[in-house]
Short mmCIF file of C-alpha atoms in Angstrom, two decimals:
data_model
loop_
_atom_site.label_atom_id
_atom_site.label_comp_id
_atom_site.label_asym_id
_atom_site.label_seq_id
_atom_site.Cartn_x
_atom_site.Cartn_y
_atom_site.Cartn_z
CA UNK A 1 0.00 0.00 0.00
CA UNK A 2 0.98 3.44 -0.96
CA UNK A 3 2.05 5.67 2.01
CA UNK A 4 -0.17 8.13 0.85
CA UNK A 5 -3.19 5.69 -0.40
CA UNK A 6 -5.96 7.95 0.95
CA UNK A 7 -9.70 7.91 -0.08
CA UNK A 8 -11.53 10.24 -2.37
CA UNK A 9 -12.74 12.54 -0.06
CA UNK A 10 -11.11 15.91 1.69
CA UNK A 11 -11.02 17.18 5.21
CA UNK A 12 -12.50 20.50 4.90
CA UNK A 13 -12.00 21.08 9.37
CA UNK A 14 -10.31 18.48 11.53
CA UNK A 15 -12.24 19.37 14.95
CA UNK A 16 -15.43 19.11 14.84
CA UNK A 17 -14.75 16.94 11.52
CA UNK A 18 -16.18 18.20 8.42
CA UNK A 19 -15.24 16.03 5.14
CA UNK A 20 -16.59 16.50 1.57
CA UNK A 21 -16.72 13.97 -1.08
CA UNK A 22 -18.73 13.29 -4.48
CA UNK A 23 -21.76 11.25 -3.17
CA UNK A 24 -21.07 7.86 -5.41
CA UNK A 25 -17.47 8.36 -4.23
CA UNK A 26 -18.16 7.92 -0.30
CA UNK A 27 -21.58 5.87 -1.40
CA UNK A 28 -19.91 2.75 -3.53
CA UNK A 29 -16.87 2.77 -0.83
CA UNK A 30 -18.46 2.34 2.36
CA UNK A 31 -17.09 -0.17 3.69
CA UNK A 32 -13.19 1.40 3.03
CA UNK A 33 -14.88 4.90 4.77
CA UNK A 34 -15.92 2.16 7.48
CA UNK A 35 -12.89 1.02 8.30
CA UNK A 36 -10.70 4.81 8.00
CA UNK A 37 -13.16 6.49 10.06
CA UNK A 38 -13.40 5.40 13.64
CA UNK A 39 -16.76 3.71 15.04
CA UNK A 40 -19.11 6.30 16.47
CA UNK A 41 -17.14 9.01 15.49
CA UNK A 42 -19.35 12.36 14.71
CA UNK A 43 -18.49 14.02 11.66
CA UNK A 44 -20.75 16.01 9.20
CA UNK A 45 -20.40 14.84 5.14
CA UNK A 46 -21.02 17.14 2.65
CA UNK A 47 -21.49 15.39 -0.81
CA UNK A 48 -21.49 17.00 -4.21
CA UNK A 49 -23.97 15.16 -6.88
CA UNK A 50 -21.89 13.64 -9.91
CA UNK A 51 -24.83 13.03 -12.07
CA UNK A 52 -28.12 14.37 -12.01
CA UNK A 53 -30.77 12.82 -9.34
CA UNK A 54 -33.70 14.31 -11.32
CA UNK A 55 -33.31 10.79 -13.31
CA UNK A 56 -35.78 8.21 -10.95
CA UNK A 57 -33.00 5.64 -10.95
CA UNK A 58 -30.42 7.66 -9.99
CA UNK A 59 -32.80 9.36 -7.00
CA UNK A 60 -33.20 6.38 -5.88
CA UNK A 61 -29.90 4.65 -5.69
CA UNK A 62 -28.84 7.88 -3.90
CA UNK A 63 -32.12 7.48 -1.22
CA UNK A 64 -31.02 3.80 -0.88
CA UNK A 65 -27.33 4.03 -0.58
CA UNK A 66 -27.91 7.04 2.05
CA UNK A 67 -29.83 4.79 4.45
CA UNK A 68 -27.08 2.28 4.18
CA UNK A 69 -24.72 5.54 5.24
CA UNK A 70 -26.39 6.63 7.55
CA UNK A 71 -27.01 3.11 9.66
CA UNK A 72 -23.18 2.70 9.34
CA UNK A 73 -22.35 6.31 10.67
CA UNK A 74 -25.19 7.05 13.08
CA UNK A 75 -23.56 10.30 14.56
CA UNK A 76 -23.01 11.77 10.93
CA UNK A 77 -24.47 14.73 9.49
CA UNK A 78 -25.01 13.81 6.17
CA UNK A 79 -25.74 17.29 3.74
CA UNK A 80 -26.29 16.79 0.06
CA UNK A 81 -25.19 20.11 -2.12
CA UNK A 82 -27.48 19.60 -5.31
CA UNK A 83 -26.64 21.18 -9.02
CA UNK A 84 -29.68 21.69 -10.01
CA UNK A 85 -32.86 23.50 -8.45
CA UNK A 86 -35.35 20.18 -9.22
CA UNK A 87 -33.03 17.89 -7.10
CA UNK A 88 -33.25 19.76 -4.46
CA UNK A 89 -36.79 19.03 -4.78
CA UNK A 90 -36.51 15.65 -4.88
CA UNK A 91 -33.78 15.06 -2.16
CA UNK A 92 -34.96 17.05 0.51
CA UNK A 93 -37.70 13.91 0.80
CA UNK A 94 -34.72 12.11 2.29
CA UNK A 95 -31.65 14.03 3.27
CA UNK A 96 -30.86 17.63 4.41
CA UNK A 97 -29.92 19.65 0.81
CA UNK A 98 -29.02 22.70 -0.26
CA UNK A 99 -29.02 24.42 -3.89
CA UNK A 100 -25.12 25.22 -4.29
CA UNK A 101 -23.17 23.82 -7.70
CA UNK A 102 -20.35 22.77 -7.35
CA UNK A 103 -19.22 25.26 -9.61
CA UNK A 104 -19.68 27.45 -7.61
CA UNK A 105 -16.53 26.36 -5.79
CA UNK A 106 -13.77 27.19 -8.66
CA UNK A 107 -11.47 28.86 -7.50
CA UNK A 108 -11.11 32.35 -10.15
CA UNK A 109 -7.94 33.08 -9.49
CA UNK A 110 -7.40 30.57 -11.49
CA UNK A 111 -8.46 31.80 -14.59
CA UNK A 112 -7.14 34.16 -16.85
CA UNK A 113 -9.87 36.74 -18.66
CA UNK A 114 -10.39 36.26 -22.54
CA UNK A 115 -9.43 38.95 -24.80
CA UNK A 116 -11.77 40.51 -27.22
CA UNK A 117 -9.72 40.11 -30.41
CA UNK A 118 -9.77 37.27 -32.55
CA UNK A 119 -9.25 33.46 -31.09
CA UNK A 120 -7.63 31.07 -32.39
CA UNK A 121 -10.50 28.55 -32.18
CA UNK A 122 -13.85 28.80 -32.99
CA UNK A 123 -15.02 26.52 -30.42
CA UNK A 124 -13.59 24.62 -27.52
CA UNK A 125 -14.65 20.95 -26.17
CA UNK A 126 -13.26 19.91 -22.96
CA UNK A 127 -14.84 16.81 -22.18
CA UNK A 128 -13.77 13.13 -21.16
CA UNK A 129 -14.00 11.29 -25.02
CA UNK A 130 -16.69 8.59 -23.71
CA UNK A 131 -20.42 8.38 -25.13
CA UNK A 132 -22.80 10.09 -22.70
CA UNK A 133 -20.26 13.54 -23.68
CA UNK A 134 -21.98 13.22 -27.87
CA UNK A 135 -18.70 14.54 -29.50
CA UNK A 136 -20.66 13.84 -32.52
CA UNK A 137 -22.72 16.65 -32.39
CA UNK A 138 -19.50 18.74 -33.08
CA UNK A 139 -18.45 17.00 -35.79
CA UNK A 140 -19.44 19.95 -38.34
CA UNK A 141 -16.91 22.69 -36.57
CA UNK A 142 -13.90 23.03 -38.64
CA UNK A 143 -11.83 24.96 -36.17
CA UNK A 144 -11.87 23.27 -32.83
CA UNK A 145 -10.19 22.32 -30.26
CA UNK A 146 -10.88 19.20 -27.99
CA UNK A 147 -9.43 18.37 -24.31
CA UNK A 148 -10.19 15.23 -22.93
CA UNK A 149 -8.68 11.74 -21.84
CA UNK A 150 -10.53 8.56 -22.59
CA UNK A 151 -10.35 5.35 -20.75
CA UNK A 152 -8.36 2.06 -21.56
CA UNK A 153 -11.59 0.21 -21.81
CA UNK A 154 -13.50 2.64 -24.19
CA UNK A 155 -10.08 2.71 -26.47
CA UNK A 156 -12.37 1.67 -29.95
CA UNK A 157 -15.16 4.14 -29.02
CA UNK A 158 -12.09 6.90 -28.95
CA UNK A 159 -10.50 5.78 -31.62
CA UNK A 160 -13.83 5.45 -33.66
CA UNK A 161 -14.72 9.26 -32.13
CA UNK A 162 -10.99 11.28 -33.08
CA UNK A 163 -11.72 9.52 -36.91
CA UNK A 164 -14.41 11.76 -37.08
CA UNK A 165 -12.29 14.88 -36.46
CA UNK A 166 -9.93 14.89 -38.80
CA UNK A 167 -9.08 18.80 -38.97
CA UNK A 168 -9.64 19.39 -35.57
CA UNK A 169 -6.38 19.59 -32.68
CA UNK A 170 -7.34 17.00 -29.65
CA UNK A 171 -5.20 17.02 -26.50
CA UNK A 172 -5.13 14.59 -24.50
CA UNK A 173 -4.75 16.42 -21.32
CA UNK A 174 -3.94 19.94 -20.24
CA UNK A 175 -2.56 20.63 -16.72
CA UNK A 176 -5.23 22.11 -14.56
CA UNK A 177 -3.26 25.64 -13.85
CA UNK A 178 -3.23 26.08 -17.68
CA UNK A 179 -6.91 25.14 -18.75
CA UNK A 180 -7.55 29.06 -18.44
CA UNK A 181 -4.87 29.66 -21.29
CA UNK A 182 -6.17 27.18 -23.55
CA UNK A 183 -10.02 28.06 -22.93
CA UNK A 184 -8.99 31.94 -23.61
CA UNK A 185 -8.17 30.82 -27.29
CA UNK A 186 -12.03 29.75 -27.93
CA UNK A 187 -14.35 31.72 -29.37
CA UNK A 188 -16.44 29.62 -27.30
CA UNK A 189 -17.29 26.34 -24.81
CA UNK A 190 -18.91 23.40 -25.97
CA UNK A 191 -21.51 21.68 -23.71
CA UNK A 192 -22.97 18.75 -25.48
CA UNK A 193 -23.99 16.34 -23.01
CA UNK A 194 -28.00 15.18 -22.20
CA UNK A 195 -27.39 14.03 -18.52
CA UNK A 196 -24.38 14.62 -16.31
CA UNK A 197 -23.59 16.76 -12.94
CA UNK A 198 -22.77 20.56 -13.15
CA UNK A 199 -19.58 19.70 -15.62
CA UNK A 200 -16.87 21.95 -14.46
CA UNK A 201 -15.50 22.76 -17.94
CA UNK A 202 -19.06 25.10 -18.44
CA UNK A 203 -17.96 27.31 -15.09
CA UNK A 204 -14.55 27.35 -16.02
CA UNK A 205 -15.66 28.66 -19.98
CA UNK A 206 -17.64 31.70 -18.08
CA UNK A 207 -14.78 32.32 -15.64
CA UNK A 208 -12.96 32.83 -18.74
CA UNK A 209 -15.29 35.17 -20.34
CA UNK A 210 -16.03 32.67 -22.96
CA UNK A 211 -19.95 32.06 -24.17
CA UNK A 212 -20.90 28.60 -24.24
CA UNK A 213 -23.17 26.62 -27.17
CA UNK A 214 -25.53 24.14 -24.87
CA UNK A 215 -27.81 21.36 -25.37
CA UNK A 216 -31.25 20.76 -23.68
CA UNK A 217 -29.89 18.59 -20.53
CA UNK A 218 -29.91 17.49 -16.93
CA UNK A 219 -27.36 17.64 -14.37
CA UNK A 220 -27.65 21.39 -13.34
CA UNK A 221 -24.74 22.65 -15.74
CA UNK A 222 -27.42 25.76 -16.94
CA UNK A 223 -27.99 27.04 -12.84
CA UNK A 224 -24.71 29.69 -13.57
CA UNK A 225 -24.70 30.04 -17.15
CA UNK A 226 -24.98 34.06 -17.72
CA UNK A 227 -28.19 33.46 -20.04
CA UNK A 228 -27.00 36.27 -22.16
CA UNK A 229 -23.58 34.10 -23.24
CA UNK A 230 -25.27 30.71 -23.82
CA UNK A 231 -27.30 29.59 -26.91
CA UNK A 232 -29.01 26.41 -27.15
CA UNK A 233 -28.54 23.94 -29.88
CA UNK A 234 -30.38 21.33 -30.76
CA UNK A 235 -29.51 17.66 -30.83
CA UNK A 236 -27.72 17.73 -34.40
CA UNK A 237 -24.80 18.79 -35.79
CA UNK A 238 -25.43 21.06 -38.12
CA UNK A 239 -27.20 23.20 -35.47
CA UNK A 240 -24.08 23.22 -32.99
CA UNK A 241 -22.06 24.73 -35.71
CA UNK A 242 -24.50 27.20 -36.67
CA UNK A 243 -24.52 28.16 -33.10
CA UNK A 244 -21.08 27.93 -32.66
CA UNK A 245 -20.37 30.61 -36.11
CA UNK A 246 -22.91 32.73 -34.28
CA UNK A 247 -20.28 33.32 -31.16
CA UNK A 248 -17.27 33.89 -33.54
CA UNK A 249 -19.93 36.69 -35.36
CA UNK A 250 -21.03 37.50 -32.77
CA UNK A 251 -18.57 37.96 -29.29
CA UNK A 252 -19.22 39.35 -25.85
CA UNK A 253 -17.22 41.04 -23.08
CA UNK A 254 -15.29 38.18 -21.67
CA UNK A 255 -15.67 40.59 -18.34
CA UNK A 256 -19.23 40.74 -18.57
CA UNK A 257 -19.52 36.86 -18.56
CA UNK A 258 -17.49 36.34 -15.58
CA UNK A 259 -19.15 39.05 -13.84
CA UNK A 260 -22.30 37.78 -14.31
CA UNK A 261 -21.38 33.98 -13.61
CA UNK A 262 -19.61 35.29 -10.33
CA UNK A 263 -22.74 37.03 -9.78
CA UNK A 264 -24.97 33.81 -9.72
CA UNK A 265 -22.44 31.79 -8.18
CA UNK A 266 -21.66 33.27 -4.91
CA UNK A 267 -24.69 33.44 -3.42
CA UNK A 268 -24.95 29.70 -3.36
CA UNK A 269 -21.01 29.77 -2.20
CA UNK A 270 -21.92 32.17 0.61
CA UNK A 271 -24.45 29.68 1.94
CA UNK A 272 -22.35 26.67 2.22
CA UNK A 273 -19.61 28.94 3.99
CA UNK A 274 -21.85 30.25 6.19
CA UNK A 275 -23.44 26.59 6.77
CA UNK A 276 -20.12 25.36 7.82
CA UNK A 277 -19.02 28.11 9.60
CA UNK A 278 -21.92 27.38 12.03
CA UNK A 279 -21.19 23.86 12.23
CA UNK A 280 -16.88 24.53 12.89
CA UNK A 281 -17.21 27.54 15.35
CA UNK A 282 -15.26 29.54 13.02
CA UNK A 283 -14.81 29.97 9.23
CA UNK A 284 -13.62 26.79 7.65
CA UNK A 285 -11.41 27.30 4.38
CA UNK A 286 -13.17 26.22 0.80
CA UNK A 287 -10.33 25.37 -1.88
CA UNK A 288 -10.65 24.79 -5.23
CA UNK A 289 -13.85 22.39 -6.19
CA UNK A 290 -13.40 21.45 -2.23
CA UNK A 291 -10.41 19.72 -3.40
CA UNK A 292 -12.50 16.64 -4.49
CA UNK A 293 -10.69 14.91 -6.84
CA UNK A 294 -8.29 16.64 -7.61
CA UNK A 295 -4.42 15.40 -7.40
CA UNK A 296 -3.33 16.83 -3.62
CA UNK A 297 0.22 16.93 -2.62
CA UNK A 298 1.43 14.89 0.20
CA UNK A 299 1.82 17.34 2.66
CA UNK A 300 -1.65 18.15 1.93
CA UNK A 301 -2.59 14.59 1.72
CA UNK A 302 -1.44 14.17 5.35
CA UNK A 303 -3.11 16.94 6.74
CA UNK A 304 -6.10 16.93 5.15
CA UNK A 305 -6.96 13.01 3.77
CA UNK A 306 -8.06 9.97 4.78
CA UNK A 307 -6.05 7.62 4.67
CA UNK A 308 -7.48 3.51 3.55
CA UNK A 309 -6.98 0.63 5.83
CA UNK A 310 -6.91 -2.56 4.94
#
């Protein structure tokens, strides 16, 4: 085992313990969580939704798995932060839940503002290359750019997928401190998926300044879209592009996007801060997407993760 073999979840305050996690992440590895975290121990959980609950199935996995959490860790708090205002709807039936994407937890600093000239791409695409992300309804952009990995066992769908690009530039993978730089070159985002969570790529576009071409979806990606920088597609090709020549035509103030998405956003930040504030005695730090997921350092690691037993 890896000295630093922790569990996908972060330590947002050590005493009282506060630890955030994506709910399917904590969910599906209960009994590790069981075994790192001692019996009895009270803690409050915040989970972030992965994929959108408004889908029956997925409500109820998330109702059933929850019971199973919360007869394991009987002293927990268990809060769900929901992407979209419909779950919240739906999963207040069974858990405490607050409206608060977890977009709204990028950290701007991060990202560099877009310039108004001309960009080098007419459209940007950063999105894992597996099916529920429909690269195929870009296929009729000539200039674009696409970011994502793909996994070892969808190899043939990529493979079949990048055939169908054959003017465009794909990279494979952009270090996070640099996404800004490469999203700046865009005339604009691409969000092309029907069902998925909040999809950081589509807060990171407006943080940029960039407008984004959407699809009809759920997941909760539209809750901090500035409505004046997003136009809606529909399910084809043909109409992405169309959409997508209508941003390079067309720009807006990169400033007045992230304005406006930091606008919508921290109201939603503001209530988890002061929700956890409450709960810590004091004011409890919020990194970057909570740091879930993302690759921590050691140091960090040691302070702040949780480490598996076997």
């Amino acid at each position: 085992m890896k000295l630093f073999d922790c569990l996908p979840a972060y330590i947002l305050n050590h005493s009282p313990k506060i630890i955030a996690a994506f709910e399917m992440d904590f969910l599906r590895n209960l009994v590790a969580f069981q075994k790192a975290i001692g019996k009895g121990e009270k803690f409050t959980l915040v989970l972030q939704l992965g994929w959108s609950a408004e889908l029956p199935e997925v409500a109820a996995e998330l109702k059933n798995r929850l019971a199973e959490a919360k007869n394991a860790f009987p002293e927990a708090r268990f809060i769900i932060l929901a992407n979209a205002p419909g779950e919240v709807e739906i999963i207040r039936e069974f858990c405490e839940v607050y409206l608060a994407s977890h977009n709204a937890f990028l950290d701007p600093g991060r990202y560099p503002l877009a310039g108004m000239g001309k960009r080098k791409f007419d459209a940007l695409y950063i999105a894992r290359i597996t099916p529920f992300k429909r690269h195929f309804l870009a296929e009729k952009i000539k200039n674009l750019h696409l970011i994502g990995n793909y996994s070892e066992k969808e190899k043939d769908y990529f493979t079949q997928t990048i055939a169908g690009f054959p003017e465009a530039k794909w990279s494979q993978k952009v270090a996070s401190f640099f996404i800004g730089r490469k999203i700046c070159e865009a005339a604009c985002g691409l969000a092309l998926s029907a069902v998925e969570g909040a999809m950081f790529s589509c807060g990171e576009y407006s943080l940029c300044g960039v407008p984004v071409v959407n699809t009809v979806n759920m997941g909760g990606r539209d809750t901090l879209l500035p409505q004046f920088a997003v136009r809606y597609a529909d399910d084809d090709a043909q109409s992405v592009a169309d959409n997508v020549a209508y941003w390079v035509d067309n720009p807006v103030d990169p400033a007045a996007i992230r304005e406006e998405f930091l606008r919508l956003a921290l109201p939603q930040k503001e209530l988890v801060q002061e929700l956890l504030n409450s709960i810590a005695g004091k004011k409890v730090k919020l990194p970057h997407k909570l740091n879930i997921r993302c690759r921590l350092l050691p140091h960090i690691q040691l302070m702040h993760g949780i480490r598996r037993i076997k």
